[in-house]
Coordinates of C-alpha atoms in Angstrom, one line a residue:
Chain A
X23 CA 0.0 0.0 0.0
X24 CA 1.3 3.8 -0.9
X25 CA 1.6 6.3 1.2
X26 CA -1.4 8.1 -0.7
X27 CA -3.8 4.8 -0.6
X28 CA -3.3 4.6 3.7
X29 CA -4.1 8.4 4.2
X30 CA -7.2 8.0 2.4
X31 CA -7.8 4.8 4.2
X32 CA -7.6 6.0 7.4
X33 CA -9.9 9.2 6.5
X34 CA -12.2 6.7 5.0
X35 CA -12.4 4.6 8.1
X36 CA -12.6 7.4 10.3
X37 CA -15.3 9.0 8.5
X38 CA -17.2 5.4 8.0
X39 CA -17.4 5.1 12.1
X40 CA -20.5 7.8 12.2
X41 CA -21.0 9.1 16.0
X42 CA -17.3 9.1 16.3
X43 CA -15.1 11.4 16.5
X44 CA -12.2 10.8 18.3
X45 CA -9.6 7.4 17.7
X46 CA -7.2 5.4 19.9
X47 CA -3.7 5.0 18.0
X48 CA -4.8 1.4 17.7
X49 CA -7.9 2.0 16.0
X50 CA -6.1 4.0 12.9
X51 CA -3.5 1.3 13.1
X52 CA -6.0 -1.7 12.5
X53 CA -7.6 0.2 9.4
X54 CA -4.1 -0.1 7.1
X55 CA -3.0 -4.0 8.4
X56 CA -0.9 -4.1 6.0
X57 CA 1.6 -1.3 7.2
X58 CA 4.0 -1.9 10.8
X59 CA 3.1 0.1 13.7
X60 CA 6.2 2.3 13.3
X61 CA 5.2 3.6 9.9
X62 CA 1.6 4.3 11.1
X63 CA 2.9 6.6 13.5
X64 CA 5.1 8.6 11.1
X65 CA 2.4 8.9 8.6
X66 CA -0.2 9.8 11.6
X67 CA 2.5 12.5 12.4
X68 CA 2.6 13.4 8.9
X69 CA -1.0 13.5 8.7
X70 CA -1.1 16.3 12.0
X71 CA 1.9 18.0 10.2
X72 CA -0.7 18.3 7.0
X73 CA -3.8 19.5 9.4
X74 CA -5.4 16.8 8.3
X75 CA -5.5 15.1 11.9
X76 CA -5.7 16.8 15.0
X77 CA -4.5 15.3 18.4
X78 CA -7.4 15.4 21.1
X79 CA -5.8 14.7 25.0
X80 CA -7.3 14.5 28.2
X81 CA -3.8 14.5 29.8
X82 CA -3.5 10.8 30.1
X83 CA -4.7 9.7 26.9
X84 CA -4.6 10.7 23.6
X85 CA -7.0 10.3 20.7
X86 CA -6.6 11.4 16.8
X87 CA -9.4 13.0 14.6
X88 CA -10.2 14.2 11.6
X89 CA -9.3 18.5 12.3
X90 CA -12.6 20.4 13.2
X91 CA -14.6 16.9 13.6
X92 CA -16.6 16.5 16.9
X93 CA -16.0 18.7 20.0
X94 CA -13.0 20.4 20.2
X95 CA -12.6 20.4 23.9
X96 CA -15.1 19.0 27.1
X97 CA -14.7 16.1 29.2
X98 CA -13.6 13.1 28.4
X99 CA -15.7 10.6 27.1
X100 CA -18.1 13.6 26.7
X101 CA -19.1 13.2 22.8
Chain B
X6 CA -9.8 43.4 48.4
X7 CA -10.3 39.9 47.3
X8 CA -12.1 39.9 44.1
X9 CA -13.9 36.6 45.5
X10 CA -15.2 35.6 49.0
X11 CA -13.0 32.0 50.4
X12 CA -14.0 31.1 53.5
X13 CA -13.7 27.6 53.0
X14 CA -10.3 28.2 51.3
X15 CA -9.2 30.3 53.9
X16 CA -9.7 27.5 56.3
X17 CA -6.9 25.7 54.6
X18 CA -4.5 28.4 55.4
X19 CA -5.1 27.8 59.4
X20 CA -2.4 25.6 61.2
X21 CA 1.3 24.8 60.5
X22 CA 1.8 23.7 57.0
X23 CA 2.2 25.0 54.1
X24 CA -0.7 26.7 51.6
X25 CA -1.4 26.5 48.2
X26 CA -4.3 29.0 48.9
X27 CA -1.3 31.3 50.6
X28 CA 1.0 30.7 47.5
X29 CA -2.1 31.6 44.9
X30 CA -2.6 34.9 47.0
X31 CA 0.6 35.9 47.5
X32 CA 0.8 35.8 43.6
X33 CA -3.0 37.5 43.7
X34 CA -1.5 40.4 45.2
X35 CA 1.7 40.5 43.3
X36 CA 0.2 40.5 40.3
X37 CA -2.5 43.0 41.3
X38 CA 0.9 45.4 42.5
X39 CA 2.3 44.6 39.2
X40 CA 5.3 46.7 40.8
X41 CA 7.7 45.3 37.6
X42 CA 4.8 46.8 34.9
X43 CA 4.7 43.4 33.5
X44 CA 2.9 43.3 30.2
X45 CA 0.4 40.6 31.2
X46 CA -0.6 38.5 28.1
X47 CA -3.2 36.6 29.9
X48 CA -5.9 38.3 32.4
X49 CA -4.3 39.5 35.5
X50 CA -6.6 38.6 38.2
X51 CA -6.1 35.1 37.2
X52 CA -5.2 34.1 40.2
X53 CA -8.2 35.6 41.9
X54 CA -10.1 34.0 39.8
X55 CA -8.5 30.4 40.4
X56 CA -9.6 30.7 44.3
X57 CA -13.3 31.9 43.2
X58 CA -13.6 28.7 40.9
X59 CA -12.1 26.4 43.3
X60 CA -14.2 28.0 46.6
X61 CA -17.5 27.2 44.1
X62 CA -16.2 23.7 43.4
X63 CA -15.5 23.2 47.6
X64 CA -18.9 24.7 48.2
X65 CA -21.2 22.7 45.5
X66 CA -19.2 19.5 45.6
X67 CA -18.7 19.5 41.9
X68 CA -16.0 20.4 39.6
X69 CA -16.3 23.3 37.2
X70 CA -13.1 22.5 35.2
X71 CA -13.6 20.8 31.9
X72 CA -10.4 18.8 31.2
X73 CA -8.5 17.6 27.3
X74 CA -8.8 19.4 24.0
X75 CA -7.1 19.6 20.9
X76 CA -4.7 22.1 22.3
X77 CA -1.0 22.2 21.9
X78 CA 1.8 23.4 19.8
X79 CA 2.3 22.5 16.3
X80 CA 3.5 18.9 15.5
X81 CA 3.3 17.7 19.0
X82 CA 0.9 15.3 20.6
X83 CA 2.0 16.0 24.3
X84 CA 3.2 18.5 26.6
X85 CA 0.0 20.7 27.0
X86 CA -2.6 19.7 28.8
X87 CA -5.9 21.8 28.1
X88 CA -7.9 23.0 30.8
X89 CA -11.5 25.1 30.4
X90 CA -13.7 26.7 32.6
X91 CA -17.5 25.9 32.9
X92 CA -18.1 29.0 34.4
X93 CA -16.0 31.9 32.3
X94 CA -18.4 34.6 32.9
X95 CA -17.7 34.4 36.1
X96 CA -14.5 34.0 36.5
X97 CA -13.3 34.9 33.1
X98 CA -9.2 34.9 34.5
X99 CA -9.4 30.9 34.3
X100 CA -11.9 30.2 31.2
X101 CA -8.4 29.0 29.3
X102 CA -6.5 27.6 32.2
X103 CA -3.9 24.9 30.1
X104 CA -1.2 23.3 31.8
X105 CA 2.4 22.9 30.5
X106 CA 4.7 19.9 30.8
X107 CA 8.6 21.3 30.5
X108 CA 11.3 18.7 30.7
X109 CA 13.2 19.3 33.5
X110 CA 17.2 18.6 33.5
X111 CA 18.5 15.1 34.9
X112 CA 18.4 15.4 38.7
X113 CA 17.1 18.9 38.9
X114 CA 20.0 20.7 38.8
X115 CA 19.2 25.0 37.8
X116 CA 21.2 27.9 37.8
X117 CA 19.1 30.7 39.6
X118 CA 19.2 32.7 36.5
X119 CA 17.4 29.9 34.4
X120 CA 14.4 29.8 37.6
X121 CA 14.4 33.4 37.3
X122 CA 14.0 33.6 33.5
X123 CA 11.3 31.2 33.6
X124 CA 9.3 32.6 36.4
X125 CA 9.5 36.6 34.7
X126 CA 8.2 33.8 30.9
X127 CA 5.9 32.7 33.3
X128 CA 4.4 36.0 34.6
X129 CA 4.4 37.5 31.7
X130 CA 2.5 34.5 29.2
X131 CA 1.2 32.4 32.3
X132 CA -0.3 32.7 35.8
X133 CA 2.7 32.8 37.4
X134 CA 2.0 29.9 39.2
X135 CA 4.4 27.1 39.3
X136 CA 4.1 23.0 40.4
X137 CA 8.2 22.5 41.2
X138 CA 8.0 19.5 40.4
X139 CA 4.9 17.4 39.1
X140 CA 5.0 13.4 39.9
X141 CA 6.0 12.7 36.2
X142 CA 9.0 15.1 37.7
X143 CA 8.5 17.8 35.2
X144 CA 8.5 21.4 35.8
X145 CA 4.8 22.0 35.7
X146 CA 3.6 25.3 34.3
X147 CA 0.2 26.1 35.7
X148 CA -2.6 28.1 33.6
X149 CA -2.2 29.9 30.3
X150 CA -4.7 30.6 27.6
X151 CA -4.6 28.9 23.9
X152 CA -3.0 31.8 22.1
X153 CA 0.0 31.7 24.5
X154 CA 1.3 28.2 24.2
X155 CA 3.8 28.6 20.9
X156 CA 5.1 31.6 22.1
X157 CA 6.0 29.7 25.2
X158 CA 6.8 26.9 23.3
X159 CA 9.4 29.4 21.0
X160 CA 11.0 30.5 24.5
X161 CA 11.4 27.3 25.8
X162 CA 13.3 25.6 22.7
X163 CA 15.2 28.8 21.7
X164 CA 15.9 30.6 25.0
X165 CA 15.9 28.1 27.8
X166 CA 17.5 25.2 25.4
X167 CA 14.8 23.0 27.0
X168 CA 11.5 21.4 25.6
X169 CA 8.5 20.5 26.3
X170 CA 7.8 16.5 28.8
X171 CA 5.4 14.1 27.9
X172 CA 1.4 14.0 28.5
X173 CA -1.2 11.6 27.4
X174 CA -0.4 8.3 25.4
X175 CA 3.1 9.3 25.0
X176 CA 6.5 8.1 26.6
X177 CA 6.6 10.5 29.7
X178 CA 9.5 12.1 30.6
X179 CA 12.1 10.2 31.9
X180 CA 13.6 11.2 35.2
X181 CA 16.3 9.9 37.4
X182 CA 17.6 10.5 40.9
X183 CA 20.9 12.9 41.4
X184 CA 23.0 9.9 41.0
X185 CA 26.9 9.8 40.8
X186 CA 26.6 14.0 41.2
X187 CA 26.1 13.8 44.8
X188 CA 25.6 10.1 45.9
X189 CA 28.0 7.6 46.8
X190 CA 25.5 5.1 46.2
X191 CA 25.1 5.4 42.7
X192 CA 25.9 2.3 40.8
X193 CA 25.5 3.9 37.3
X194 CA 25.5 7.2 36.1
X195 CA 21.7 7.8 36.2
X196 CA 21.9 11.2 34.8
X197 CA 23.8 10.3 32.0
X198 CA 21.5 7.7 31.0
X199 CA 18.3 9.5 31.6
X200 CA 19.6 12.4 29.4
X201 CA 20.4 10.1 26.8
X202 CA 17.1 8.2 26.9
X203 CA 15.4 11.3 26.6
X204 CA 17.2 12.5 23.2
X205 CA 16.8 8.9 22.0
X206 CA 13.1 8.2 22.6
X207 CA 12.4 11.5 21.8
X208 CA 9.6 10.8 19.2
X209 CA 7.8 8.8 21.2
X210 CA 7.5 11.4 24.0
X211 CA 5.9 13.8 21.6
X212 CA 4.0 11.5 19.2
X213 CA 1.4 9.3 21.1
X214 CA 1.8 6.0 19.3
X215 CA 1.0 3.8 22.7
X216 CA -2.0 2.3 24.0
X217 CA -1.6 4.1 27.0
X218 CA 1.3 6.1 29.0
X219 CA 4.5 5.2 30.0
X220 CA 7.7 6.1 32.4
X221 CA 10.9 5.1 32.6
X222 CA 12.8 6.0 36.2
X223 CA 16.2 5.5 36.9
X224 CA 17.4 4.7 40.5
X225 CA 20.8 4.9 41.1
X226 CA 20.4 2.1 44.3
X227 CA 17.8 0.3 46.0
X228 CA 17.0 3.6 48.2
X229 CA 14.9 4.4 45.2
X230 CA 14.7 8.1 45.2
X231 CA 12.7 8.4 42.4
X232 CA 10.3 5.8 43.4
X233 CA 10.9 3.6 40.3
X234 CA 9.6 0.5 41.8
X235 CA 6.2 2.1 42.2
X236 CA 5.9 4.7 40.0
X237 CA 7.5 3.9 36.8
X238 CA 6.4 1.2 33.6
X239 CA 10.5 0.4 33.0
X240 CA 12.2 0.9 36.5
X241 CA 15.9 1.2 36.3
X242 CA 17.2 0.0 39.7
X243 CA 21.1 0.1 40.9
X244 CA 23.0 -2.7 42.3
X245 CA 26.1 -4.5 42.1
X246 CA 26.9 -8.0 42.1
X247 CA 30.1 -8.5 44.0
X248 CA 30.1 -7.7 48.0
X249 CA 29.6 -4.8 49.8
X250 CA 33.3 -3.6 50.8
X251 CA 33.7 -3.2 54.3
X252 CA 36.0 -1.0 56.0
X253 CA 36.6 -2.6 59.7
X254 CA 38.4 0.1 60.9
X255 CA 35.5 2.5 60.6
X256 CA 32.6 -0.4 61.9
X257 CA 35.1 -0.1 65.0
X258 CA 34.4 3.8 64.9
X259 CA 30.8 2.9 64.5
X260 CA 30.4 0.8 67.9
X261 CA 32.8 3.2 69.6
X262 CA 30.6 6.0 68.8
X263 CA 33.4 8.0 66.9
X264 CA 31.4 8.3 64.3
X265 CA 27.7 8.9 64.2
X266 CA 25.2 6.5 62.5
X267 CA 23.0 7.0 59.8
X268 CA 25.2 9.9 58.2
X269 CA 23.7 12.1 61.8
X270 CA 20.7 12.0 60.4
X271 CA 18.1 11.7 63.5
X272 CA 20.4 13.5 65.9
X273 CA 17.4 16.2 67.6
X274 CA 17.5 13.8 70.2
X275 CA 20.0 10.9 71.9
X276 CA 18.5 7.3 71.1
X277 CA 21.5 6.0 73.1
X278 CA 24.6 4.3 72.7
X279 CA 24.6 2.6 68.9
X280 CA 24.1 -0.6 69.3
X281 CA 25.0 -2.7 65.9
X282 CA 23.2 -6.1 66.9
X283 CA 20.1 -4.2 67.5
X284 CA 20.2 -1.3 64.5
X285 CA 21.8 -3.7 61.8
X286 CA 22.4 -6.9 62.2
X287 CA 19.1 -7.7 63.8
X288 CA 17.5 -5.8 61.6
X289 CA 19.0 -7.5 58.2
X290 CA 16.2 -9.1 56.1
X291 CA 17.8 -12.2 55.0
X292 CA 20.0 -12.4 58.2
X293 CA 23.3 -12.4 56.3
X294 CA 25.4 -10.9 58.9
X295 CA 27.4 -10.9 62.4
X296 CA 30.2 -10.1 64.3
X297 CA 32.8 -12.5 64.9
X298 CA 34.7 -10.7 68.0
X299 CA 35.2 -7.1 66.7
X300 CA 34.9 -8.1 63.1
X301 CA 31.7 -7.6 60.8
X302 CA 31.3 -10.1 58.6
X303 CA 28.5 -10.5 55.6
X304 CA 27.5 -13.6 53.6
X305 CA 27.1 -11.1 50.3
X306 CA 25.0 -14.2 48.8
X307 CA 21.9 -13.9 51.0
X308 CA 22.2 -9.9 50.6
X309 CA 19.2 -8.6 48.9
X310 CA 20.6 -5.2 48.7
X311 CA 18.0 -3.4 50.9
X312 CA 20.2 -0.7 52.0
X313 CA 19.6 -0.4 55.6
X314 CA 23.3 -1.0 56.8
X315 CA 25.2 0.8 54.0
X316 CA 22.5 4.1 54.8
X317 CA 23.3 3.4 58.6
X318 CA 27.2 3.0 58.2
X319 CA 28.3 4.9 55.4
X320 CA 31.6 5.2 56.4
X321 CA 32.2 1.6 56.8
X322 CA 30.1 -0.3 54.4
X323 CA 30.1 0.3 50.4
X324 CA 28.5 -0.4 47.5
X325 CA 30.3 -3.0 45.4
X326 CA 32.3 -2.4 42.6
X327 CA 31.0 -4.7 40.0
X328 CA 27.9 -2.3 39.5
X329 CA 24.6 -2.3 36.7
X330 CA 21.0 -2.0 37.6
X331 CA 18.2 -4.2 38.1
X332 CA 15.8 -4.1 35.3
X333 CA 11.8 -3.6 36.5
X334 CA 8.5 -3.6 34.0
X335 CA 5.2 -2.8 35.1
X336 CA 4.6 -0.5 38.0
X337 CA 1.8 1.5 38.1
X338 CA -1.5 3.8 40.2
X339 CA -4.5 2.3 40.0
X340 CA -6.7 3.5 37.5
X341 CA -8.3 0.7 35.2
X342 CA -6.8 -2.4 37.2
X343 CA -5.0 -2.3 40.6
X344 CA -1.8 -0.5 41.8
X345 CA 1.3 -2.4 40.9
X346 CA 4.9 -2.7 41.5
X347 CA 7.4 -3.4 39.1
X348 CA 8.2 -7.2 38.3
X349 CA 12.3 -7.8 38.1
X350 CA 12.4 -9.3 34.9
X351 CA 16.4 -8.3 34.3
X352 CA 18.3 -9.4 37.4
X353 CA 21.4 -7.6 36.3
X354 CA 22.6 -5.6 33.6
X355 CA 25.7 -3.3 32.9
X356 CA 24.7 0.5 32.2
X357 CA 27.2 1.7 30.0
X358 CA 27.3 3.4 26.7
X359 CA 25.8 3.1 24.1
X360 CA 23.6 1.0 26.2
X361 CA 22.6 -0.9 23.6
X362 CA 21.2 -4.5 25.4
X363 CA 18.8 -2.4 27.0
X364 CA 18.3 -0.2 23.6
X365 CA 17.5 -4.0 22.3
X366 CA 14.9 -4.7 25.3
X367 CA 13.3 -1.6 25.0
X368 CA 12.5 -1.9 21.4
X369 CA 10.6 -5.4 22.1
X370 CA 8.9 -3.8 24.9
X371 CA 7.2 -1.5 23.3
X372 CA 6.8 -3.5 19.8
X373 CA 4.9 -5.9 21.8
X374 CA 2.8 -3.9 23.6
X375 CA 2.3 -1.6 20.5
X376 CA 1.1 -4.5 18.6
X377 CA -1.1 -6.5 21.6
X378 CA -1.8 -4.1 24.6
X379 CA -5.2 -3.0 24.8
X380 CA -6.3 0.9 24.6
X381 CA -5.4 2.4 27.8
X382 CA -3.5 -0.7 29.5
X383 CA -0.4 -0.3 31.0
X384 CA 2.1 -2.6 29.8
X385 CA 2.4 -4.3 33.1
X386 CA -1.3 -5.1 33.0
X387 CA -0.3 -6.3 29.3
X388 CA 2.2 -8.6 31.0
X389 CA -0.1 -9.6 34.0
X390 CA -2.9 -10.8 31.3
X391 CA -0.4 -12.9 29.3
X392 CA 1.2 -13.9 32.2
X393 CA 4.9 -14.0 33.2
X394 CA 6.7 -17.1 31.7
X395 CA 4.6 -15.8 28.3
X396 CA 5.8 -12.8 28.6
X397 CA 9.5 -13.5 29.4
X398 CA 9.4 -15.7 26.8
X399 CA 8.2 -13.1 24.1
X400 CA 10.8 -11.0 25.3
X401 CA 13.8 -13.7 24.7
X402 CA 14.3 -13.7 28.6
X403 CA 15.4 -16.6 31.0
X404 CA 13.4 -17.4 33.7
X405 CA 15.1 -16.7 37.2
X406 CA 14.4 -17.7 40.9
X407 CA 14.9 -14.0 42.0
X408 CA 12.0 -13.5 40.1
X409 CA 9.2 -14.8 42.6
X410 CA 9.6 -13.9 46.0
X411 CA 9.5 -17.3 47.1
X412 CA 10.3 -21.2 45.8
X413 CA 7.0 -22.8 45.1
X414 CA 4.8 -19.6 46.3
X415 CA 4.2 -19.0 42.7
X416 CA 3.9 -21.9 39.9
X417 CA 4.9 -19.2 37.3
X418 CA 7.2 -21.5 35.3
X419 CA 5.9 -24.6 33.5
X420 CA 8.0 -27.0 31.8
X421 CA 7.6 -27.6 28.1
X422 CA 7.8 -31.2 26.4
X423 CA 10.8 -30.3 24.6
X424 CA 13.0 -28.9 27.7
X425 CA 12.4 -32.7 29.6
X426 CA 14.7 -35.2 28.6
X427 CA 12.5 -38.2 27.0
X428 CA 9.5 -35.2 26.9
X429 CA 6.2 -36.5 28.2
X430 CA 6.7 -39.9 27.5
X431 CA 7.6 -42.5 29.6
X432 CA 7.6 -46.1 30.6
X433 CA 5.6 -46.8 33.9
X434 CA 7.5 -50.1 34.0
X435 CA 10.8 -48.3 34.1
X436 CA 9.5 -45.3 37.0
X437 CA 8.1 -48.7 38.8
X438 CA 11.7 -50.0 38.6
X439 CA 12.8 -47.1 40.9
X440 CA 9.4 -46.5 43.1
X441 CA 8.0 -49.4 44.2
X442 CA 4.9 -48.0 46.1

């Protein structure tokens, strides 16, 4: 899988999850099997680099999303 | 006057210990002088506003803080932690109110005129108000708003040659006793090896990539004054693996009361002549010592390094000279499952650059709990749901007895059909040949 092919495969499956805004690393990380763990996380960084993704952190965890998608900031597990 | 009424705060300044309602006032008041004409880029009567919100939250039981966001600064997925108000009409000082993670230096060594800097950066873009030092151990910058964090970001990496510790799923930043700087009981060069751990996993301290957090502490010796055992996912622990070098001449000091125990710590009042039957040898945990005539002796085998008569004799009992650390994996508060301390999985290991065994063991640690821990488990709960001789195996280590507490306390280690000579097979006719009954 290309680089292109993933990112579109992990907006897809983000967008596919309706009700959902926010994702655990592991989540984005099952969506492209196909690429290792390590390479998910540079192209996640990549993709918060490209404003695509945003980071969401309640100071113990941390979730990705697609940028401007669900509530910006409230309590966790508050969607 | 106070811009908000705190009776119930104001109880918490009445008897002998320290404030944090004093602290926040005495920065109130500062702030409301201004006597330095600080250009405040957040509101100045933040601090006021901090004791209204947290008098409402005392009185109504509730919190009025809304905690997490998207904010941070560009590129990193730690380091800022953002914090809202519920109620910003009110108390509009504290509607932004984020906290910033700063890496501190190995073993918390400043100049005055960094502390200074920071507090006038502080002032100036923050609240002013400080935690010195948060339990990840990094300087903790309380309260700013959203438009504030690059700029203090900027100052940080440019300025104060620092950057910013680790929050959420992230490595969190690694910290480390004062070690070989100050301690003769360092068995490793903790700073050193925090430092470097710190520029090597840097990535993972500012891009979350785990299921959940994790620490790594480095102890210089089994005094743990960093708390690895408890506190940290990977805790490095000192030791050494040769005896504890005795100096005979100075244990004679010791019972002749030439030289004061326990470095004259505890000296406000006389506890009596020191006694070393009753205040170490008694007290020994594996009863590895005694005196034969004026002599000390140790049976360095049984040691289990606890500490107590190296801290009480300094003078006349050191560390050995063969030094590592003691690797433990899993130690944790109890949030999802229960507290935990660390498991030894590495009995002994050297610590010396480039470090690379442990490089090697870090790298399948976190693979394998990249790959199979579960969102928001720690890796020790990881290793407590595959269980331990799984787990060591997965990790290409060899069982060891000084990994249970006890022989037979813990059937942790089954034997596979290939490790028995003859495997599972047998003939009852030849076992009959040898047990009758």
């Amino acid at each position: 899988m290309d680089e292109a092919a993933a990112r579109q495969a992990i907006i897809d499956g983000m967008q596919a999850k309706k009700g959902k805004s926010k994702f655990y690393f592991k989540d984005l990380n099952s969506m492209i099997p196909e690429m290792k763990t390590l390479q998910v996380k540079k192209l996640l960084g990549q993709m918060v680099n490209d404003q695509i993704l945003e980071y969401w952190s309640s100071g113990s965890t941390t979730f990705y999303g697609l940028k401007g998608a669900g509530k910006q900031h409230s309590g966790e597990g508050e969607e | 006057m106070a811009k908000h009424e705190t009776p119930l705060l104001d109880e918490l300044e009445k008897g002998p210990w320290p404030s944090f309602v004093s602290d926040i006032k005495r920065e109130a008041a500062s702030r409301a002088k201004n006597e330095k004409n600080v250009e405040f880029q957040i509101p100045a009567e933040v601090c006021e506003d901090l004791l209204g919100v947290v008098e409402l939250s005392y009185h109504e039981g509730e919190t009025h803080w809304k905690h997490g966001g998207i904010v941070g600064v560009f590129g990193y997925g730690g380091g800022v932690i953002g914090r809202y108000c519920d109620q910003p009409q009110q108390f509009p000082g504290v509607a932004h109110f984020h906290t910033m993670r700063v890496n501190q230096p190995s073993g918390l060594y400043y100049s005055t005129d960094f502390l200074r800097q920071l507090c006038d950066l502080w002032e100036f873009r923050g609240s002013g108000m400080t935690n010195m030092h948060g339990s990840t151990g990094d300087i903790v910058l309380l309260g700013t708003t959203t438009p504030q964090l690059e700029e203090v970001f900027h100052e940080l990496t440019h300025k104060f040659e620092t950057d910013l510790g680790g929050s959420g799923s992230n490595l969190r930043t690694p910290s480390c006793c004062l070690g070989m700087s100050r301690c003769e009981f360092a068995c490793y060069d903790t700073q050193a090896i925090c430092h470097e751990f710190t520029n090597v996993y840097q990535d993972f301290l500012h891009r979350p990539a785990f299921p959940y957090k994790f620490k790594f502490k480095f102890d210089g010796c089994p005094n743990c004054c960093v708390a690895s055992i408890a506190r940290s996912d990977l805790s490095f622990i000192g030791l050494w693996r040769d005896n504890i070098r005795i100096d005979q001449e100075a244990v004679k000091a010791y019972i002749g009361g030439e030289i004061p125990p326990n470095g004259g710590a505890h000296a406000d009042r006389d506890w009596g002549k020191f006694d070393i039957q009753k205040e170490i040898i008694d007290l020994c945990p594996t009863k590895c010592m005694w005196m034969e005539g004026d002599t000390l002796k140790i049976n360095d085998k049984e040691c289990n390094h606890c500490m107590h008569c190296i801290n009480a004799m300094p003078r006349a009992l050191r560390i050995g000279e063969d030094r590592g650390c003691a690797l433990l994996l899993g130690a944790k508060a109890p949030i999802l499952d229960g507290a935990q301390m660390g498991t030894l999985i590495v009995p002994f290991i050297k610590v010396e650059p480039p470090y690379d065994p442990i490089h090697e063991l870090i790298e399948k640690i976190f693979d394998f709990w990249m790959e199979e821990g579960k969102n928001r488990e720690r890796v020790g709960e990881t290793m407590k749901r595959f269980g331990l001789a799984k787990y060591l195996e997965i990790m290409d280590l060899k069982p060891d007895p000084r990994m249970i507490k006890e022989p037979r306390a813990n059937p942790y280690i089954f034997w596979k059909e290939e490790e028995v000579p003859g495997g599972w097979d047998r003939k009852i006719e030849d076992y009959r040949s040898r047990h009758q009954m």
